[in-house]
Amino acid sequence: APPTCLNCPAGGVCRGGADVSFALGRWTVAPAGVPDDGAEAGMYVLRACPAGQSLVNSVRGKFSHDLQTCRACTSSQYVIDSTLGNISCKTCPAGAVCVGGLLTAPRVNGSVWVPDLSRGVYVLT
């Protein structure tokens, strides 16, 4: 069967066929014969965003080719890992300083914030 034409991914510049370039994020092409989180072979998949931006490539856990994007956190938010699609921007904890979507420092000297990737938040230890 002939290949199916797809919408140009958000953030992509499509010049026809497979001639696609991206200004933001790290993208790969889903391989044939390998399950890839719902992406079909030949689809472009957003794999990582710049630090401080959350990766959006699914809706309720299901891959969405057309909705893939990097979403910048606000000045009062952070994202713990810009390569995981299930982690969104979170509100900066009262005891920390967040800049550019990153938790950068504790407000109280000697306090330690540790990432909890299962919940996508930092916890005070």
Short mmCIF file of C-alpha atoms in Angstrom, two decimals:
data_model
loop_
_atom_site.label_atom_id
_atom_site.label_comp_id
_atom_site.label_asym_id
_atom_site.label_seq_id
_atom_site.Cartn_x
_atom_site.Cartn_y
_atom_site.Cartn_z
CA ALA A 1 0.00 0.00 0.00
CA PRO A 2 1.24 3.53 -0.69
CA PRO A 3 2.34 5.59 2.32
CA THR A 4 -0.30 7.71 4.02
CA CYS A 5 0.18 11.47 4.04
CA LEU A 6 0.10 13.04 7.50
CA ASN A 7 -0.33 16.57 8.78
CA CYS A 8 2.95 18.38 9.35
CA PRO A 9 3.80 18.00 13.06
CA ALA A 10 3.41 21.15 15.17
CA GLY A 11 6.70 23.00 15.16
CA GLY A 12 7.80 21.33 11.93
CA VAL A 13 8.46 22.89 8.56
CA CYS A 14 7.28 20.51 5.85
CA ARG A 15 8.42 21.01 2.29
CA GLY A 16 6.79 17.91 0.84
CA GLY A 17 7.35 14.19 1.26
CA ALA A 18 9.86 13.35 3.97
CA ASP A 19 11.57 16.77 3.76
CA VAL A 20 10.78 17.99 7.30
CA SER A 21 12.84 20.11 9.67
CA PHE A 22 12.25 21.09 13.29
CA ALA A 23 13.41 24.18 15.17
CA LEU A 24 12.52 22.92 18.64
CA GLY A 25 12.90 19.59 20.43
CA ARG A 26 14.44 16.26 19.46
CA TRP A 27 12.42 14.29 16.91
CA THR A 28 12.83 10.77 15.51
CA VAL A 29 10.96 8.68 12.97
CA ALA A 30 9.03 5.71 14.35
CA PRO A 31 10.63 2.52 13.01
CA ALA A 32 8.74 -0.17 11.08
CA GLY A 33 7.86 -3.35 12.93
CA VAL A 34 8.59 -1.96 16.40
CA PRO A 35 5.79 -0.84 18.73
CA ASP A 36 6.39 2.83 19.51
CA ASP A 37 3.79 4.13 22.01
CA GLY A 38 1.08 4.13 19.35
CA ALA A 39 3.05 5.89 16.63
CA GLU A 40 2.88 4.21 13.25
CA ALA A 41 6.01 3.48 11.22
CA GLY A 42 7.27 6.58 9.46
CA MET A 43 5.59 9.07 11.81
CA TYR A 44 7.71 11.81 13.36
CA VAL A 45 7.73 11.49 17.16
CA LEU A 46 8.75 14.26 19.55
CA ARG A 47 11.18 12.64 22.03
CA ALA A 48 12.55 15.55 24.07
CA CYS A 49 12.03 19.26 24.64
CA PRO A 50 14.45 21.93 25.80
CA ALA A 51 14.95 22.15 29.57
CA GLY A 52 12.08 23.98 31.25
CA GLN A 53 9.47 22.85 28.72
CA SER A 54 7.09 19.92 29.07
CA LEU A 55 6.82 17.31 26.33
CA VAL A 56 3.30 16.84 24.98
CA ASN A 57 2.79 13.95 22.57
CA SER A 58 -0.19 12.09 23.95
CA VAL A 59 -3.74 12.61 25.14
CA ARG A 60 -4.77 10.51 28.16
CA GLY A 61 -1.80 8.20 27.49
CA LYS A 62 -2.54 7.67 23.78
CA PHE A 63 -0.02 8.98 21.22
CA SER A 64 -1.29 11.94 19.18
CA HIS A 65 0.71 12.79 16.06
CA ASP A 66 -1.03 16.12 15.50
CA LEU A 67 -0.82 17.45 19.07
CA GLN A 68 2.93 16.99 19.67
CA THR A 69 4.56 20.10 21.04
CA CYS A 70 6.91 21.54 23.62
CA ARG A 71 5.02 23.64 26.16
CA ALA A 72 7.03 26.25 28.07
CA CYS A 73 6.45 26.39 31.82
CA THR A 74 5.45 29.75 33.29
CA SER A 75 7.81 31.70 35.56
CA SER A 76 6.16 30.15 38.64
CA GLN A 77 6.46 26.55 37.36
CA TYR A 78 9.05 23.87 36.70
CA VAL A 79 9.19 20.57 34.84
CA ILE A 80 11.27 17.76 36.27
CA ASP A 81 12.15 16.00 32.98
CA SER A 82 11.65 17.39 29.47
CA THR A 83 12.00 13.95 27.89
CA LEU A 84 8.98 12.31 29.54
CA GLY A 85 5.58 12.93 27.99
CA ASN A 86 3.68 12.07 31.15
CA ILE A 87 5.21 14.88 33.22
CA SER A 88 3.71 18.35 32.95
CA CYS A 89 4.73 21.70 34.39
CA LYS A 90 4.16 21.92 38.15
CA THR A 91 3.81 24.92 40.46
CA CYS A 92 7.11 25.85 42.10
CA PRO A 93 7.11 24.80 45.78
CA ALA A 94 7.04 27.64 48.34
CA GLY A 95 10.45 26.53 49.64
CA ALA A 96 12.23 26.66 46.28
CA VAL A 97 13.21 29.11 43.55
CA CYS A 98 12.18 28.33 39.97
CA VAL A 99 13.59 30.10 36.91
CA GLY A 100 13.00 29.28 33.25
CA GLY A 101 10.90 26.21 34.02
CA LEU A 102 13.57 24.71 36.28
CA LEU A 103 13.82 24.37 40.05
CA THR A 104 17.12 26.18 40.58
CA ALA A 105 17.67 26.56 44.33
CA PRO A 106 16.18 26.04 47.78
CA ARG A 107 14.93 29.12 49.65
CA VAL A 108 16.24 27.70 52.95
CA ASN A 109 19.97 27.04 53.16
CA GLY A 110 20.72 23.36 53.68
CA SER A 111 17.36 22.10 52.43
CA VAL A 112 17.50 19.49 49.68
CA TRP A 113 14.92 18.96 46.93
CA VAL A 114 14.96 15.49 45.33
CA PRO A 115 13.15 14.55 42.08
CA ASP A 116 10.34 11.99 42.32
CA LEU A 117 9.97 10.92 38.68
CA SER A 118 6.97 8.68 39.38
CA ARG A 119 4.94 11.77 40.35
CA GLY A 120 6.84 14.38 38.33
CA VAL A 121 7.58 16.58 41.35
CA TYR A 122 10.41 17.57 43.64
CA VAL A 123 10.10 16.56 47.29
CA LEU A 124 11.83 18.11 50.27
CA THR A 125 14.03 15.63 52.11
#
